[in-house]
Amino acid sequence: MGEAVGMLEVFGLATAYAAADAGCKAGNVRLETFDKNKPANADELPVPLIVMVKFRGSVSDVQAALEAAKAKAEQLAGIVTEYDIARPTEDTEKMLKLSGLDKGTPNKKYLKEI
């Protein structure tokens, strides 16, 4: 059985680092590569960059990490959304590997797997 994944989208890179740190201290989890998004309405947002933090581990550890990370992010620039998946499917796992911060490297890797 695969690891659970917890995803937290926050406003700004500094908030993402602080949330990731809080989450890792709260649960026995590991981080995956951050992802980023600059939405069309960026000028209307508290910070014009949305960053996704992804935690991996057991369901209970991922949930503990998400709670701590969410609390920290709310103290800073804020959160967009959060979600956890207990057992991602193989196809979902492929999509979780994609990241805008890697400048296309995961896309090339993903295409080789298909």
MMTF fields as JSON, N, C-alpha, C and O atoms, coordinates in Angstrom:
{
  "mmtfVersion": "1.0.0",
  "mmtfProducer": "UNKNOWN",
  "numBonds": 455,
  "numAtoms": 456,
  "numGroups": 114,
  "numChains": 1,
  "numModels": 1,
  "chainsPerModel": [1],
  "groupsPerChain": [114],
  "chainIdList": ["A"],
  "bondAtomList": [4, 2, 8, 6, 12, 10, 16, 14, 20, 18, 24, 22, 28, 26, 32, 30, 36, 34, 40, 38, 44, 42, 48, 46, 52, 50, 56, 54, 60, 58, 64, 62, 68, 66, 72, 70, 76, 74, 80, 78, 84, 82, 88, 86, 92, 90, 96, 94, 100, 98, 104, 102, 108, 106, 112, 110, 116, 114, 120, 118, 124, 122, 128, 126, 132, 130, 136, 134, 140, 138, 144, 142, 148, 146, 152, 150, 156, 154, 160, 158, 164, 162, 168, 166, 172, 170, 176, 174, 180, 178, 184, 182, 188, 186, 192, 190, 196, 194, 200, 198, 204, 202, 208, 206, 212, 210, 216, 214, 220, 218, 224, 222, 228, 226, 232, 230, 236, 234, 240, 238, 244, 242, 248, 246, 252, 250, 256, 254, 260, 258, 264, 262, 268, 266, 272, 270, 276, 274, 280, 278, 284, 282, 288, 286, 292, 290, 296, 294, 300, 298, 304, 302, 308, 306, 312, 310, 316, 314, 320, 318, 324, 322, 328, 326, 332, 330, 336, 334, 340, 338, 344, 342, 348, 346, 352, 350, 356, 354, 360, 358, 364, 362, 368, 366, 372, 370, 376, 374, 380, 378, 384, 382, 388, 386, 392, 390, 396, 394, 400, 398, 404, 402, 408, 406, 412, 410, 416, 414, 420, 418, 424, 422, 428, 426, 432, 430, 436, 434, 440, 438, 444, 442, 448, 446, 452, 450],
  "bondOrderList": [1, 1, 1, 1, 1, 1, 1, 1, 1, 1, 1, 1, 1, 1, 1, 1, 1, 1, 1, 1, 1, 1, 1, 1, 1, 1, 1, 1, 1, 1, 1, 1, 1, 1, 1, 1, 1, 1, 1, 1, 1, 1, 1, 1, 1, 1, 1, 1, 1, 1, 1, 1, 1, 1, 1, 1, 1, 1, 1, 1, 1, 1, 1, 1, 1, 1, 1, 1, 1, 1, 1, 1, 1, 1, 1, 1, 1, 1, 1, 1, 1, 1, 1, 1, 1, 1, 1, 1, 1, 1, 1, 1, 1, 1, 1, 1, 1, 1, 1, 1, 1, 1, 1, 1, 1, 1, 1, 1, 1, 1, 1, 1, 1],
  "groupList": [{"groupName": "MET", "atomNameList": ["N", "CA", "C", "O"], "elementList": ["N", "C", "C", "O"], "formalChargeList": [0, 0, 0, 0], "bondAtomList": [1, 0, 2, 1, 3, 2], "bondOrderList": [1, 1, 2], "singleLetterCode": "M", "chemCompType": "L-PEPTIDE LINKING"}, {"groupName": "GLY", "atomNameList": ["N", "CA", "C", "O"], "elementList": ["N", "C", "C", "O"], "formalChargeList": [0, 0, 0, 0], "bondAtomList": [1, 0, 2, 1, 3, 2], "bondOrderList": [1, 1, 2], "singleLetterCode": "G", "chemCompType": "PEPTIDE LINKING"}, {"groupName": "GLU", "atomNameList": ["N", "CA", "C", "O"], "elementList": ["N", "C", "C", "O"], "formalChargeList": [0, 0, 0, 0], "bondAtomList": [1, 0, 2, 1, 3, 2], "bondOrderList": [1, 1, 2], "singleLetterCode": "E", "chemCompType": "L-PEPTIDE LINKING"}, {"groupName": "ALA", "atomNameList": ["N", "CA", "C", "O"], "elementList": ["N", "C", "C", "O"], "formalChargeList": [0, 0, 0, 0], "bondAtomList": [1, 0, 2, 1, 3, 2], "bondOrderList": [1, 1, 2], "singleLetterCode": "A", "chemCompType": "L-PEPTIDE LINKING"}, {"groupName": "VAL", "atomNameList": ["N", "CA", "C", "O"], "elementList": ["N", "C", "C", "O"], "formalChargeList": [0, 0, 0, 0], "bondAtomList": [1, 0, 2, 1, 3, 2], "bondOrderList": [1, 1, 2], "singleLetterCode": "V", "chemCompType": "L-PEPTIDE LINKING"}, {"groupName": "LEU", "atomNameList": ["N", "CA", "C", "O"], "elementList": ["N", "C", "C", "O"], "formalChargeList": [0, 0, 0, 0], "bondAtomList": [1, 0, 2, 1, 3, 2], "bondOrderList": [1, 1, 2], "singleLetterCode": "L", "chemCompType": "L-PEPTIDE LINKING"}, {"groupName": "PHE", "atomNameList": ["N", "CA", "C", "O"], "elementList": ["N", "C", "C", "O"], "formalChargeList": [0, 0, 0, 0], "bondAtomList": [1, 0, 2, 1, 3, 2], "bondOrderList": [1, 1, 2], "singleLetterCode": "F", "chemCompType": "L-PEPTIDE LINKING"}, {"groupName": "THR", "atomNameList": ["N", "CA", "C", "O"], "elementList": ["N", "C", "C", "O"], "formalChargeList": [0, 0, 0, 0], "bondAtomList": [1, 0, 2, 1, 3, 2], "bondOrderList": [1, 1, 2], "singleLetterCode": "T", "chemCompType": "L-PEPTIDE LINKING"}, {"groupName": "TYR", "atomNameList": ["N", "CA", "C", "O"], "elementList": ["N", "C", "C", "O"], "formalChargeList": [0, 0, 0, 0], "bondAtomList": [1, 0, 2, 1, 3, 2], "bondOrderList": [1, 1, 2], "singleLetterCode": "Y", "chemCompType": "L-PEPTIDE LINKING"}, {"groupName": "ASP", "atomNameList": ["N", "CA", "C", "O"], "elementList": ["N", "C", "C", "O"], "formalChargeList": [0, 0, 0, 0], "bondAtomList": [1, 0, 2, 1, 3, 2], "bondOrderList": [1, 1, 2], "singleLetterCode": "D", "chemCompType": "L-PEPTIDE LINKING"}, {"groupName": "CYS", "atomNameList": ["N", "CA", "C", "O"], "elementList": ["N", "C", "C", "O"], "formalChargeList": [0, 0, 0, 0], "bondAtomList": [1, 0, 2, 1, 3, 2], "bondOrderList": [1, 1, 2], "singleLetterCode": "C", "chemCompType": "L-PEPTIDE LINKING"}, {"groupName": "LYS", "atomNameList": ["N", "CA", "C", "O"], "elementList": ["N", "C", "C", "O"], "formalChargeList": [0, 0, 0, 0], "bondAtomList": [1, 0, 2, 1, 3, 2], "bondOrderList": [1, 1, 2], "singleLetterCode": "K", "chemCompType": "L-PEPTIDE LINKING"}, {"groupName": "ASN", "atomNameList": ["N", "CA", "C", "O"], "elementList": ["N", "C", "C", "O"], "formalChargeList": [0, 0, 0, 0], "bondAtomList": [1, 0, 2, 1, 3, 2], "bondOrderList": [1, 1, 2], "singleLetterCode": "N", "chemCompType": "L-PEPTIDE LINKING"}, {"groupName": "ARG", "atomNameList": ["N", "CA", "C", "O"], "elementList": ["N", "C", "C", "O"], "formalChargeList": [0, 0, 0, 0], "bondAtomList": [1, 0, 2, 1, 3, 2], "bondOrderList": [1, 1, 2], "singleLetterCode": "R", "chemCompType": "L-PEPTIDE LINKING"}, {"groupName": "PRO", "atomNameList": ["N", "CA", "C", "O"], "elementList": ["N", "C", "C", "O"], "formalChargeList": [0, 0, 0, 0], "bondAtomList": [1, 0, 2, 1, 3, 2], "bondOrderList": [1, 1, 2], "singleLetterCode": "P", "chemCompType": "L-PEPTIDE LINKING"}, {"groupName": "ILE", "atomNameList": ["N", "CA", "C", "O"], "elementList": ["N", "C", "C", "O"], "formalChargeList": [0, 0, 0, 0], "bondAtomList": [1, 0, 2, 1, 3, 2], "bondOrderList": [1, 1, 2], "singleLetterCode": "I", "chemCompType": "L-PEPTIDE LINKING"}, {"groupName": "SER", "atomNameList": ["N", "CA", "C", "O"], "elementList": ["N", "C", "C", "O"], "formalChargeList": [0, 0, 0, 0], "bondAtomList": [1, 0, 2, 1, 3, 2], "bondOrderList": [1, 1, 2], "singleLetterCode": "S", "chemCompType": "L-PEPTIDE LINKING"}, {"groupName": "GLN", "atomNameList": ["N", "CA", "C", "O"], "elementList": ["N", "C", "C", "O"], "formalChargeList": [0, 0, 0, 0], "bondAtomList": [1, 0, 2, 1, 3, 2], "bondOrderList": [1, 1, 2], "singleLetterCode": "Q", "chemCompType": "L-PEPTIDE LINKING"}],
  "groupTypeList": [0, 1, 2, 3, 4, 1, 0, 5, 2, 4, 6, 1, 5, 3, 7, 3, 8, 3, 3, 3, 9, 3, 1, 10, 11, 3, 1, 12, 4, 13, 5, 2, 7, 6, 9, 11, 12, 11, 14, 3, 12, 3, 9, 2, 5, 14, 4, 14, 5, 15, 4, 0, 4, 11, 6, 13, 1, 16, 4, 16, 9, 4, 17, 3, 3, 5, 2, 3, 3, 11, 3, 11, 3, 2, 17, 5, 3, 1, 15, 4, 7, 2, 8, 9, 15, 3, 13, 14, 7, 2, 9, 7, 2, 11, 0, 5, 11, 5, 16, 1, 5, 9, 11, 1, 7, 14, 12, 11, 11, 8, 5, 11, 2, 15],
  "groupIdList": [1, 2, 3, 4, 5, 6, 7, 8, 9, 10, 11, 12, 13, 14, 15, 16, 17, 18, 19, 20, 21, 22, 23, 24, 25, 26, 27, 28, 29, 30, 31, 32, 33, 34, 35, 36, 37, 38, 39, 40, 41, 42, 43, 44, 45, 46, 47, 48, 49, 50, 51, 52, 53, 54, 55, 56, 57, 58, 59, 60, 61, 62, 63, 64, 65, 66, 67, 68, 69, 70, 71, 72, 73, 74, 75, 76, 77, 78, 79, 80, 81, 82, 83, 84, 85, 86, 87, 88, 89, 90, 91, 92, 93, 94, 95, 96, 97, 98, 99, 100, 101, 102, 103, 104, 105, 106, 107, 108, 109, 110, 111, 112, 113, 114],
  "secStructList": [7, 7, 7, 3, 3, 3, 3, 3, 3, 3, 3, 1, 2, 2, 2, 2, 2, 2, 2, 2, 2, 2, 2, 2, 2, 2, 1, 1, 7, 3, 3, 3, 3, 3, 3, 3, 3, 7, 7, 6, 6, 4, 4, 4, 1, 1, 1, 1, 7, 3, 3, 3, 3, 3, 3, 3, 3, 7, 2, 2, 2, 2, 2, 2, 2, 2, 2, 2, 2, 2, 2, 2, 2, 2, 2, 6, 6, 7, 3, 3, 3, 3, 3, 3, 3, 1, 1, 7, 7, 2, 2, 2, 2, 2, 2, 2, 6, 7, 7, 4, 4, 4, 6, 6, 2, 2, 2, 2, 2, 2, 2, 2, 2, 7],
  "xCoordList": [0.845, 0.0, 0.89, 1.875, 0.554, 1.343, 1.127, 0.242, 1.96, 1.868, 0.733, 0.351, 0.209, -0.772, -0.044, 1.159, -0.781, -0.238, -1.174, -2.395, -0.575, -1.326, -0.86, 0.343, -1.797, -1.464, -2.031, -3.187, -1.21, -1.623, -1.169, 0.029, -2.124, -1.783, -1.804, -2.769, -0.71, -0.564, -0.168, 0.245, -0.3, 0.126, 1.586, 1.92, 2.461, 3.85, 4.819, 4.463, 6.056, 7.1, 7.539, 7.791, 7.636, 8.036, 7.009, 7.372, 5.738, 4.678, 4.791, 4.581, 5.121, 5.28, 6.409, 6.253, 7.546, 8.668, 8.297, 8.602, 7.646, 7.256, 6.236, 6.326, 5.267, 4.247, 4.88, 4.541, 5.794, 6.477, 7.264, 7.239, 7.954, 8.726, 7.818, 8.116, 6.717, 5.772, 5.183, 5.044, 4.837, 4.263, 5.235, 4.859, 6.481, 7.492, 7.798, 8.164, 7.649, 7.88, 6.697, 6.852, 5.519, 4.307, 4.037, 3.356, 4.56, 4.3, 5.532, 6.417, 5.587, 6.705, 6.449, 6.022, 6.726, 6.453, 7.708, 8.679, 7.657, 8.707, 8.032, 6.857, 8.797, 8.286, 8.562, 9.558, 7.672, 7.925, 8.179, 7.958, 8.635, 8.938, 7.721, 6.608, 7.944, 6.869, 6.411, 7.146, 5.206, 4.698, 4.232, 3.917, 4.181, 3.778, 2.764, 2.648, 2.034, 1.039, 0.881, 0.74, 0.906, 0.611, -0.716, -0.756, -1.807, -3.131, -3.344, -2.619, -4.343, -4.666, -5.008, -4.724, -5.616, -5.998, -4.927, -5.255, -3.661, -2.561, -2.516, -2.189, -2.837, -2.771, -3.812, -3.668, -4.838, -5.885, -5.601, -6.313, -4.567, -4.263, -3.334, -2.632, -3.321, -2.413, -0.941, -0.155, -0.583, 0.748, 0.49, -0.328, 1.17, 0.815, 1.318, 1.36, 1.692, 2.179, 1.522, 1.492, 1.0, 0.423, 1.4, 1.845, 1.732, 2.679, 1.992, 1.31, 2.179, 1.636, 2.743, 3.802, 2.467, 3.357, 2.752, 1.556, 3.582, 3.082, 3.836, 5.066, 3.084, 3.635, 3.339, 2.277, 4.265, 4.069, 4.331, 5.235, 3.54, 3.707, 2.436, 1.612, 2.286, 1.056, -0.104, 0.107, -1.318, -2.496, -2.489, -2.703, -2.25, -2.289, -1.167, -1.384, 0.026, 1.126, 0.872, 1.171, 0.332, 0.015, -1.053, -0.961, -2.059, -3.112, -2.555, -2.933, -1.656, -1.032, -0.176, -0.186, 0.56, 1.393, 0.535, 0.87, -0.564, -1.45, -2.037, -2.111, -2.449, -3.026, -2.011, -2.334, -0.787, 0.258, 0.646, 0.827, 0.771, 1.144, 0.058, 0.351, -1.186, -2.303, -2.327, -2.533, -2.119, -2.1, -0.989, -1.206, 0.188, 1.308, 1.02, 1.264, 0.504, 0.217, -0.848, -0.777, -1.827, -2.877, -2.322, -2.89, -1.222, -0.562, 0.19, 0.465, 0.514, 1.316, 0.422, -0.532, 0.697, -0.059, -1.376, -2.237, -1.557, -2.83, -2.787, -1.8, -3.906, -4.012, -5.064, -5.968, -4.92, -5.9, -6.817, -8.039, -6.214, -6.99, -6.082, -4.858, -6.683, -5.926, -6.697, -7.92, -5.959, -6.601, -5.623, -4.418, -6.147, -5.287, -5.899, -7.119, -5.022, -5.441, -4.783, -3.557, -5.589, -5.059, -4.238, -3.15, -4.742, -4.058, -4.187, -5.094, -3.297, -3.398, -3.291, -2.507, -4.073, -3.997, -2.7, -2.027, -2.361, -1.148, -1.183, -0.171, -2.326, -2.448, -2.318, -1.698, -2.906, -2.775, -1.319, -0.833, -0.625, 0.797, 1.602, 2.477, 1.312, 2.014, 1.792, 2.729, 0.572, 0.257, 0.889, 1.277, 0.994, 1.596, 3.086, 3.654, 3.716, 5.144, 5.407, 6.537, 4.387, 4.566, 4.75, 4.092, 5.65, 5.899, 6.357, 7.237, 5.769, 6.177, 7.536, 8.163, 8.011, 9.315, 10.466, 11.605, 10.2, 11.272, 11.539, 12.312, 10.922, 11.137, 10.987, 11.76, 9.991, 9.67, 10.323, 9.948, 11.282, 11.957, 10.977, 11.063, 10.034, 9.09, 8.228, 7.837, 7.932, 7.124, 7.844, 7.225, 9.146, 9.908, 9.947, 9.816, 10.128, 10.145, 8.785, 8.705, 7.727, 6.382, 6.117, 5.528, 6.551, 6.323, 7.053, 6.57, 8.211, 8.958, 8.234, 8.368, 7.452, 6.734, 5.512, 5.054, 4.989, 3.763, 4.052, 3.139],
  "yCoordList": [-1.174, 0.0, 1.237, 1.285, 2.258, 3.475, 4.415, 4.227, 5.415, 6.426, 7.399, 7.612, 7.978, 9.046, 10.303, 10.458, 11.18, 12.48, 13.567, 13.467, 14.603, 15.774, 16.971, 17.196, 17.746, 18.902, 20.157, 20.185, 21.189, 22.466, 23.564, 23.733, 24.313, 25.451, 26.706, 26.976, 27.474, 28.683, 29.859, 29.68, 31.066, 32.279, 32.558, 32.851, 32.471, 32.881, 31.785, 30.817, 31.967, 30.981, 30.968, 29.898, 32.129, 32.17, 31.442, 30.712, 31.643, 30.938, 29.44, 28.658, 29.028, 27.604, 26.991, 25.9, 27.68, 27.157, 27.035, 26.027, 28.053, 28.028, 26.927, 26.229, 26.77, 25.727, 24.343, 23.44, 24.172, 22.889, 22.526, 21.377, 23.494, 23.258, 22.837, 21.883, 23.551, 23.219, 21.831, 21.069, 21.499, 20.187, 19.057, 18.026, 19.245, 18.197, 17.98, 16.877, 19.022, 18.896, 18.247, 17.705, 18.295, 17.773, 16.306, 15.628, 15.816, 14.428, 13.811, 14.517, 12.498, 11.773, 11.693, 10.665, 12.817, 12.944, 13.401, 13.849, 13.275, 13.848, 14.77, 14.609, 15.728, 16.682, 16.208, 15.533, 16.566, 16.405, 17.797, 18.797, 17.864, 19.14, 20.056, 19.632, 21.315, 22.312, 22.499, 22.207, 22.982, 23.378, 24.815, 25.277, 25.527, 26.933, 27.233, 26.52, 28.32, 28.77, 30.277, 30.771, 30.99, 32.427, 32.609, 32.636, 32.735, 32.817, 34.129, 35.105, 34.126, 35.305, 36.518, 37.654, 36.277, 37.385, 37.661, 38.093, 37.421, 37.532, 38.893, 38.972, 39.953, 41.296, 41.496, 42.405, 40.678, 40.79, 39.95, 40.061, 39.111, 38.184, 38.812, 39.773, 38.27, 38.782, 38.7, 39.602, 37.655, 37.449, 36.864, 35.953, 37.364, 36.94, 35.561, 35.266, 34.73, 33.395, 32.386, 32.579, 31.317, 30.231, 29.066, 28.68, 28.508, 27.397, 26.211, 26.364, 25.019, 23.808, 23.061, 22.774, 22.754, 21.95, 20.556, 20.407, 19.522, 18.142, 17.333, 17.27, 16.721, 15.863, 14.409, 14.106, 13.5, 12.061, 11.343, 11.709, 10.32, 9.502, 8.713, 8.527, 8.248, 7.541, 8.534, 9.746, 8.019, 8.89, 9.79, 10.996, 9.232, 10.037, 11.075, 12.198, 10.715, 11.679, 12.791, 13.954, 12.445, 13.456, 14.408, 15.618, 13.875, 14.735, 15.665, 16.835, 15.154, 15.997, 17.089, 18.24, 16.713, 17.681, 18.769, 19.951, 18.368, 19.344, 20.32, 21.52, 19.822, 20.703, 21.737, 22.919, 21.296, 22.215, 23.203, 24.392, 22.707, 23.565, 24.605, 25.767, 24.171, 25.087, 26.188, 27.358, 25.818, 26.8, 27.831, 29.027, 27.374, 28.28, 29.19, 30.395, 28.628, 29.427, 30.494, 31.6, 30.155, 31.123, 32.289, 33.38, 32.084, 33.167, 34.107, 35.255, 33.619, 34.377, 34.89, 35.619, 34.537, 35.073, 34.353, 34.887, 33.142, 32.438, 31.231, 30.97, 30.501, 29.279, 29.449, 30.278, 28.648, 28.598, 27.405, 27.548, 26.218, 25.002, 23.909, 24.033, 22.849, 21.691, 20.436, 20.456, 19.339, 18.062, 16.937, 17.082, 15.818, 14.65, 13.452, 13.323, 12.581, 11.36, 10.195, 10.115, 9.302, 8.184, 7.212, 6.807, 6.841, 5.876, 6.33, 5.883, 7.211, 7.686, 6.538, 5.607, 6.614, 5.614, 5.813, 6.834, 4.835, 4.923, 6.152, 6.836, 6.437, 7.6, 8.905, 9.859, 8.941, 10.131, 10.33, 11.46, 9.247, 9.337, 9.991, 10.814, 9.632, 10.239, 11.745, 12.509, 12.168, 13.589, 14.326, 15.487, 13.669, 14.308, 14.595, 15.427, 13.911, 14.123, 15.384, 15.871, 15.92, 17.116, 18.333, 18.461, 19.23, 20.44, 21.561, 21.366, 22.728, 23.903, 24.429, 25.165, 24.076, 24.541, 23.781, 24.245, 22.616, 21.801, 22.125, 21.424, 23.159, 23.614, 22.496, 22.419, 21.632, 20.618, 19.271, 18.321, 19.142, 17.861, 16.733, 15.676, 16.917, 15.819, 15.503, 14.353, 16.513, 16.259, 15.281, 14.355, 15.474, 14.574, 13.177, 12.179, 13.115, 11.817, 11.14, 9.945, 11.905, 11.376, 10.826, 9.755, 11.559, 11.107, 9.813, 9.004, 9.602, 8.356, 7.166, 6.041, 7.416, 6.338, 5.879, 4.749, 6.733, 6.398, 5.436, 5.041],
  "zCoordList": [0.0, 0.0, 0.0, 0.737, -0.83, -0.949, 0.223, 1.058, 0.246, 1.297, 1.006, -0.145, 2.063, 1.914, 1.452, 1.668, 0.825, 0.43, 0.941, 0.825, 1.507, 1.951, 1.158, 1.02, 0.633, -0.192, 0.447, 0.869, 0.514, 1.077, 0.133, -0.098, -0.416, -1.265, -0.41, 0.304, -0.496, 0.319, -0.564, -1.71, -0.015, -0.709, -0.389, 0.758, -1.384, -1.243, -0.851, -0.179, -1.293, -1.042, 0.417, 0.971, 1.045, 2.458, 3.324, 4.246, 3.026, 3.751, 3.525, 4.453, 2.302, 1.995, 2.811, 3.359, 2.898, 3.688, 5.166, 5.802, 5.706, 7.122, 7.39, 8.4, 6.491, 6.645, 6.528, 7.293, 5.581, 5.408, 6.662, 7.104, 7.228, 8.448, 9.602, 10.32, 9.772, 10.851, 10.65, 11.608, 9.413, 9.121, 9.386, 9.945, 8.988, 9.185, 10.664, 11.071, 11.458, 12.9, 13.605, 14.699, 12.994, 13.632, 13.327, 14.096, 12.222, 11.832, 11.213, 10.728, 11.232, 10.627, 9.117, 8.592, 8.436, 7.008, 6.284, 6.894, 4.966, 4.129, 3.121, 2.792, 2.645, 1.665, 0.253, -0.008, -0.649, -2.065, -2.634, -1.951, -3.866, -4.503, -4.483, -4.794, -4.116, -4.156, -5.592, -6.536, -5.742, -7.046, -6.931, -5.834, -8.044, -8.005, -9.095, -10.092, -8.864, -9.818, -9.646, -8.528, -10.744, -10.709, -11.429, -12.659, -10.671, -11.291, -12.046, -11.849, -12.904, -13.714, -12.851, -13.231, -11.692, -10.809, -9.753, -8.648, -10.073, -9.11, -8.419, -7.235, -9.136, -8.545, -7.44, -6.622, -7.404, -6.393, -5.152, -4.154, -5.204, -4.113, -3.091, -3.401, -1.847, -0.814, -1.254, -0.962, -1.933, -2.514, -3.901, -4.029, -4.955, -6.315, -6.737, -7.932, -5.805, -6.127, -5.191, -3.975, -5.767, -4.974, -5.038, -6.119, -3.88, -3.8, -3.135, -2.122, -3.718, -3.115, -2.387, -2.946, -1.122, -0.285, -0.224, 0.025, -0.454, -0.428, 0.621, 0.612, 1.519, 2.564, 2.232, 1.689, 2.552, 2.38, 3.683, 4.434, 3.951, 5.141, 5.399, 4.503, 6.639, 7.006, 7.034, 7.095, 6.99, 6.995, 8.226, 8.103, 9.403, 10.626, 10.664, 11.12, 10.194, 10.168, 9.152, 9.421, 8.003, 6.995, 7.52, 7.313, 8.193, 8.744, 9.818, 9.879, 10.67, 11.695, 11.041, 11.475, 9.997, 9.283, 8.635, 8.704, 8.01, 7.372, 8.386, 8.12, 9.533, 10.553, 11.031, 11.143, 11.312, 11.775, 10.673, 10.933, 9.451, 8.328, 8.051, 7.771, 8.133, 7.911, 8.971, 8.649, 10.221, 11.301, 11.087, 11.282, 10.691, 10.448, 9.259, 9.329, 8.169, 6.979, 7.251, 6.716, 8.082, 8.415, 9.223, 9.188, 9.953, 10.69, 9.745, 10.092, 8.566, 7.605, 6.48, 6.75, 5.251, 4.112, 3.856, 3.157, 4.412, 4.282, 3.364, 2.677, 3.381, 2.576, 1.485, 1.588, 0.448, -0.631, -0.395, -0.35, -0.245, -0.02, 0.529, 0.493, 1.032, 1.498, 1.142, 1.006, 0.991, 0.688, 0.982, 0.779, 1.459, 1.634, 0.915, 0.812, 0.42, -0.273, 0.453, 0.526, 0.984, 1.77, 0.929, 1.337, -0.227, -1.098, -2.543, -3.245, -3.008, -4.389, -5.395, -5.208, -6.445, -7.508, -8.293, -8.148, -9.119, -9.941, -10.847, -10.996, -11.449, -12.324, -11.545, -12.016, -10.355, -9.516, -9.115, -9.085, -8.808, -8.459, -9.58, -9.314, -10.827, -11.959, -11.989, -12.22, -11.759, -11.793, -10.611, -10.74, -9.481, -8.308, -8.5, -7.793, -9.45, -9.718, -10.522, -10.553, -11.169, -11.987, -11.098, -10.065, -11.502, -10.728, -11.637, -12.476, -11.477, -12.232, -11.815, -12.577, -10.632, -10.153, -10.775, -10.722, -11.369, -11.946, -13.411, -14.064, -13.929, -15.302, -16.332, -17.288, -16.137, -17.13, -16.945, -17.632, -16.052, -15.869, -15.553, -16.177, -14.595, -14.344, -15.561, -15.764, -16.367, -17.558, -18.476, -19.001, -18.674, -19.521, -18.917, -19.626, -17.601, -16.927, -17.067, -17.351, -16.867, -16.972, -18.373, -18.521, -19.402, -20.773, -21.078, -21.87, -20.462, -20.672, -20.063, -20.544, -18.982, -18.299, -19.086, -18.916, -19.933, -20.661, -21.787, -22.511]
}
